[in-house]
């Protein structure tokens, strides 16, 4: 419940949003007011004219939804207030023009600004720093001291909640079904006129409970469980459709690529220290007009021409686009890996840009549902066929687009050769953990498969938790061993080592045709459950063989380690015709 209500704000999405005295003073502070000058969807309004709402409105809406969730979950009054503050402040560190600038940081690590001695790679670090330093005015500090006893401690805790930590409070702000997502789906749909992102907020609220200290879907194999699952599915599907309609629209992608090129052009004309200082201002002080003016003043004629074209709706047209329907599995896998490593992505896109005289942009699906648990101690994606399908749908969203005023003759052979060459170069310098995961399957294949004439017995690993435990164990062998190749973070809150990133990488391998994933059902204590089984595909075998050439020492260590553990590996075998299964054991 909101204490000491100061006023109410009328919102086109939620109606009346009450605010207490502390929230009122924070809303009126400079860091929050800056968000009025940052559009929620960047330059999407070039395609959807009504989509000119700001992160200020979204922050108010997130605060309101976070409060509703916290009240529904019957959290204590002080916790409700903290969650509302985290919702209000969760976007404070967003840069002007938002994700375009974050793209620059990932692609150009040498100009990442230092934040408390560490390189800042995105808005989350700035958000946490701003909230922790709480530059919200003396009135706000006095009220915080009066109501909570310690303003420094309050805002340090709010910063942690806004970052998604401290369950269950952090899950209300950052999670598969969180206040942030609920508001932006409703708000973006309202302003863009695209109704694919609509969600039933009352049904979402009714589906949530606190179970074992975490926000969880309610119900234990009953009708309530079905409705909770349905509510969660509807929101996840709405989010996927929302991204397809708004974020992946070809004109939106073209404008984003044009803006990124113009911004990198302007920053390249500055020395590194000046660029770092200016980028920090992007996240702390600049609004969208400020950043556009910076590009205009510091960029060359090419940058200014791009800005003029954006301003007058003359985006560079789409010349060609290749996606999962037209890209072979090895190219999809290579592009997926490249897209998730900023410096690598820039090198790749710049190389093809010079070759074809076109702007090049790789896009990859994000926001895979991976953490929502059910009251039966399972994951939503395990118990919901729709959620499992959505995981596959999102992870297979890989595309490479070429924007040009001409019609270049683009060769998939060039894309394959350039991506393979770049990945080989990167692997010579550093580890790619998704490579380590693929090599784990490759080693298991070499260790456990057998040939009989025209047949091959292919191993199917039948326990995903074994994969988690094995990767965690291999990682702990120390810096001189396999640490770098399996650089995943784990927690044991679910009773076994779990890594969200590892889960996502497994799904990427599945979506890109490297690994075949099957589901098997089994009975336990009167309930029918399901488990995943995994098998290396022929395409995955061929791709892994190429990857292995860059990690010869690590492959030998993997082979020796797994040979010692062979008797504990949970696997079945599938008999296949060796001609159909082309990627046989080396």
PDB file of C-alpha atoms in Angstrom, residues 316-440:
ATOM      1  CA  UNK A 316      18.026   3.127 -46.768  1.00  0.00           C
ATOM      2  CA  UNK A 317      15.843   0.424 -48.331  1.00  0.00           C
ATOM      3  CA  UNK A 318      16.218  -3.274 -47.597  1.00  0.00           C
ATOM      4  CA  UNK A 319      18.181  -4.892 -50.447  1.00  0.00           C
ATOM      5  CA  UNK A 320      18.356  -8.457 -49.113  1.00  0.00           C
ATOM      6  CA  UNK A 321      17.553 -10.399 -45.986  1.00  0.00           C
ATOM      7  CA  UNK A 322      18.464 -13.950 -45.033  1.00  0.00           C
ATOM      8  CA  UNK A 323      16.908 -15.668 -42.013  1.00  0.00           C
ATOM      9  CA  UNK A 324      16.596 -19.161 -40.500  1.00  0.00           C
ATOM     10  CA  UNK A 325      14.525 -20.261 -43.483  1.00  0.00           C
ATOM     11  CA  UNK A 326      17.260 -19.488 -45.999  1.00  0.00           C
ATOM     12  CA  UNK A 327      20.490 -19.883 -43.995  1.00  0.00           C
ATOM     13  CA  UNK A 328      22.173 -23.269 -43.631  1.00  0.00           C
ATOM     14  CA  UNK A 329      22.678 -24.512 -40.032  1.00  0.00           C
ATOM     15  CA  UNK A 330      26.425 -23.787 -40.006  1.00  0.00           C
ATOM     16  CA  UNK A 331      25.863 -20.188 -41.158  1.00  0.00           C
ATOM     17  CA  UNK A 332      23.063 -19.712 -38.624  1.00  0.00           C
ATOM     18  CA  UNK A 333      25.319 -20.991 -35.859  1.00  0.00           C
ATOM     19  CA  UNK A 334      28.199 -18.758 -36.908  1.00  0.00           C
ATOM     20  CA  UNK A 335      25.997 -15.657 -37.170  1.00  0.00           C
ATOM     21  CA  UNK A 336      24.366 -16.414 -33.833  1.00  0.00           C
ATOM     22  CA  UNK A 337      27.773 -16.572 -32.159  1.00  0.00           C
ATOM     23  CA  UNK A 338      28.995 -13.429 -33.909  1.00  0.00           C
ATOM     24  CA  UNK A 339      25.847 -11.450 -33.061  1.00  0.00           C
ATOM     25  CA  UNK A 340      26.360 -11.985 -29.326  1.00  0.00           C
ATOM     26  CA  UNK A 341      29.917 -10.606 -29.278  1.00  0.00           C
ATOM     27  CA  UNK A 342      29.971  -6.897 -30.079  1.00  0.00           C
ATOM     28  CA  UNK A 343      33.531  -6.421 -31.343  1.00  0.00           C
ATOM     29  CA  UNK A 344      33.248  -9.530 -33.495  1.00  0.00           C
ATOM     30  CA  UNK A 345      29.930  -8.347 -34.872  1.00  0.00           C
ATOM     31  CA  UNK A 346      31.353  -4.949 -35.844  1.00  0.00           C
ATOM     32  CA  UNK A 347      34.296  -6.530 -37.680  1.00  0.00           C
ATOM     33  CA  UNK A 348      31.988  -8.855 -39.566  1.00  0.00           C
ATOM     34  CA  UNK A 349      29.420  -6.217 -40.523  1.00  0.00           C
ATOM     35  CA  UNK A 350      32.117  -3.720 -41.541  1.00  0.00           C
ATOM     36  CA  UNK A 351      33.832  -6.308 -43.761  1.00  0.00           C
ATOM     37  CA  UNK A 352      30.623  -7.098 -45.646  1.00  0.00           C
ATOM     38  CA  UNK A 353      29.718  -3.406 -45.763  1.00  0.00           C
ATOM     39  CA  UNK A 354      32.953  -2.621 -47.614  1.00  0.00           C
ATOM     40  CA  UNK A 355      32.530  -5.585 -49.945  1.00  0.00           C
ATOM     41  CA  UNK A 356      28.954  -4.833 -50.991  1.00  0.00           C
ATOM     42  CA  UNK A 357      28.652  -1.088 -50.357  1.00  0.00           C
ATOM     43  CA  UNK A 358      25.662  -1.744 -48.100  1.00  0.00           C
ATOM     44  CA  UNK A 359      24.773  -1.312 -44.454  1.00  0.00           C
ATOM     45  CA  UNK A 360      24.813  -4.739 -42.817  1.00  0.00           C
ATOM     46  CA  UNK A 361      22.922  -5.688 -39.672  1.00  0.00           C
ATOM     47  CA  UNK A 362      22.709  -9.012 -37.837  1.00  0.00           C
ATOM     48  CA  UNK A 363      19.713  -9.506 -35.562  1.00  0.00           C
ATOM     49  CA  UNK A 364      19.234 -12.309 -33.068  1.00  0.00           C
ATOM     50  CA  UNK A 365      16.296 -13.190 -30.865  1.00  0.00           C
ATOM     51  CA  UNK A 366      16.501 -12.265 -27.187  1.00  0.00           C
ATOM     52  CA  UNK A 367      14.439 -12.463 -24.038  1.00  0.00           C
ATOM     53  CA  UNK A 368      14.228 -16.254 -23.912  1.00  0.00           C
ATOM     54  CA  UNK A 369      11.941 -17.300 -21.011  1.00  0.00           C
ATOM     55  CA  UNK A 370      14.284 -19.156 -18.691  1.00  0.00           C
ATOM     56  CA  UNK A 371      13.643 -18.470 -15.006  1.00  0.00           C
ATOM     57  CA  UNK A 372       9.917 -18.685 -14.225  1.00  0.00           C
ATOM     58  CA  UNK A 373       9.202 -21.590 -11.882  1.00  0.00           C
ATOM     59  CA  UNK A 374       5.931 -23.331 -11.034  1.00  0.00           C
ATOM     60  CA  UNK A 375       4.566 -24.372  -7.659  1.00  0.00           C
ATOM     61  CA  UNK A 376       5.396 -27.978  -8.559  1.00  0.00           C
ATOM     62  CA  UNK A 377       9.133 -27.062  -8.553  1.00  0.00           C
ATOM     63  CA  UNK A 378       9.412 -27.177 -12.334  1.00  0.00           C
ATOM     64  CA  UNK A 379      10.216 -24.602 -15.000  1.00  0.00           C
ATOM     65  CA  UNK A 380       7.448 -23.049 -17.065  1.00  0.00           C
ATOM     66  CA  UNK A 381       9.195 -24.094 -20.286  1.00  0.00           C
ATOM     67  CA  UNK A 382       9.218 -27.715 -19.055  1.00  0.00           C
ATOM     68  CA  UNK A 383       5.515 -27.827 -18.238  1.00  0.00           C
ATOM     69  CA  UNK A 384       4.170 -25.685 -21.085  1.00  0.00           C
ATOM     70  CA  UNK A 385       4.407 -26.784 -24.709  1.00  0.00           C
ATOM     71  CA  UNK A 386       3.692 -23.202 -25.783  1.00  0.00           C
ATOM     72  CA  UNK A 387       6.496 -21.777 -23.634  1.00  0.00           C
ATOM     73  CA  UNK A 388       8.880 -24.453 -24.922  1.00  0.00           C
ATOM     74  CA  UNK A 389       7.894 -23.573 -28.480  1.00  0.00           C
ATOM     75  CA  UNK A 390       8.436 -19.906 -27.733  1.00  0.00           C
ATOM     76  CA  UNK A 391      11.959 -20.648 -26.506  1.00  0.00           C
ATOM     77  CA  UNK A 392      12.679 -22.310 -29.847  1.00  0.00           C
ATOM     78  CA  UNK A 393      10.969 -19.531 -31.806  1.00  0.00           C
ATOM     79  CA  UNK A 394      12.976 -16.792 -30.095  1.00  0.00           C
ATOM     80  CA  UNK A 395      16.346 -18.529 -30.260  1.00  0.00           C
ATOM     81  CA  UNK A 396      16.024 -19.341 -33.956  1.00  0.00           C
ATOM     82  CA  UNK A 397      15.380 -15.673 -34.817  1.00  0.00           C
ATOM     83  CA  UNK A 398      18.651 -15.020 -36.581  1.00  0.00           C
ATOM     84  CA  UNK A 399      18.829 -12.839 -39.667  1.00  0.00           C
ATOM     85  CA  UNK A 400      21.348 -10.822 -41.647  1.00  0.00           C
ATOM     86  CA  UNK A 401      20.009  -7.793 -43.513  1.00  0.00           C
ATOM     87  CA  UNK A 402      21.622  -5.651 -46.214  1.00  0.00           C
ATOM     88  CA  UNK A 403      20.414  -2.073 -46.734  1.00  0.00           C
ATOM     89  CA  UNK A 404      21.389  -0.272 -49.913  1.00  0.00           C
ATOM     90  CA  UNK A 405      20.075   2.170 -52.487  1.00  0.00           C
ATOM     91  CA  UNK A 406      21.441  -0.256 -55.081  1.00  0.00           C
ATOM     92  CA  UNK A 407      20.789  -3.979 -55.525  1.00  0.00           C
ATOM     93  CA  UNK A 408      24.075  -5.733 -54.668  1.00  0.00           C
ATOM     94  CA  UNK A 409      24.456  -9.355 -55.694  1.00  0.00           C
ATOM     95  CA  UNK A 410      25.041 -10.934 -52.279  1.00  0.00           C
ATOM     96  CA  UNK A 411      26.549 -14.404 -51.999  1.00  0.00           C
ATOM     97  CA  UNK A 412      25.816 -16.760 -49.107  1.00  0.00           C
ATOM     98  CA  UNK A 413      29.210 -18.289 -49.817  1.00  0.00           C
ATOM     99  CA  UNK A 414      30.839 -14.965 -48.873  1.00  0.00           C
ATOM    100  CA  UNK A 415      28.834 -14.836 -45.644  1.00  0.00           C
ATOM    101  CA  UNK A 416      29.926 -18.374 -44.749  1.00  0.00           C
ATOM    102  CA  UNK A 417      33.598 -17.748 -45.565  1.00  0.00           C
ATOM    103  CA  UNK A 418      33.784 -14.407 -43.773  1.00  0.00           C
ATOM    104  CA  UNK A 419      32.065 -15.735 -40.654  1.00  0.00           C
ATOM    105  CA  UNK A 420      34.307 -18.829 -40.496  1.00  0.00           C
ATOM    106  CA  UNK A 421      37.441 -16.731 -40.967  1.00  0.00           C
ATOM    107  CA  UNK A 422      36.422 -14.275 -38.261  1.00  0.00           C
ATOM    108  CA  UNK A 423      35.455 -16.965 -35.769  1.00  0.00           C
ATOM    109  CA  UNK A 424      38.783 -18.701 -36.306  1.00  0.00           C
ATOM    110  CA  UNK A 425      40.584 -15.436 -35.583  1.00  0.00           C
ATOM    111  CA  UNK A 426      38.559 -14.777 -32.422  1.00  0.00           C
ATOM    112  CA  UNK A 427      39.106 -18.316 -31.138  1.00  0.00           C
ATOM    113  CA  UNK A 428      42.842 -17.823 -31.463  1.00  0.00           C
ATOM    114  CA  UNK A 429      42.552 -14.928 -28.989  1.00  0.00           C
ATOM    115  CA  UNK A 430      39.846 -15.976 -26.535  1.00  0.00           C
ATOM    116  CA  UNK A 431      37.373 -18.656 -25.531  1.00  0.00           C
ATOM    117  CA  UNK A 432      33.735 -18.804 -26.639  1.00  0.00           C
ATOM    118  CA  UNK A 433      31.764 -20.795 -24.025  1.00  0.00           C
ATOM    119  CA  UNK A 434      29.098 -21.878 -26.510  1.00  0.00           C
ATOM    120  CA  UNK A 435      31.958 -23.556 -28.407  1.00  0.00           C
ATOM    121  CA  UNK A 436      32.845 -25.390 -25.206  1.00  0.00           C
ATOM    122  CA  UNK A 437      29.281 -26.633 -24.870  1.00  0.00           C
ATOM    123  CA  UNK A 438      29.272 -27.888 -28.451  1.00  0.00           C
ATOM    124  CA  UNK A 439      32.640 -29.572 -27.933  1.00  0.00           C
ATOM    125  CA  UNK A 440      31.227 -31.335 -24.876  1.00  0.00           C
TER     126      UNK A 440
END
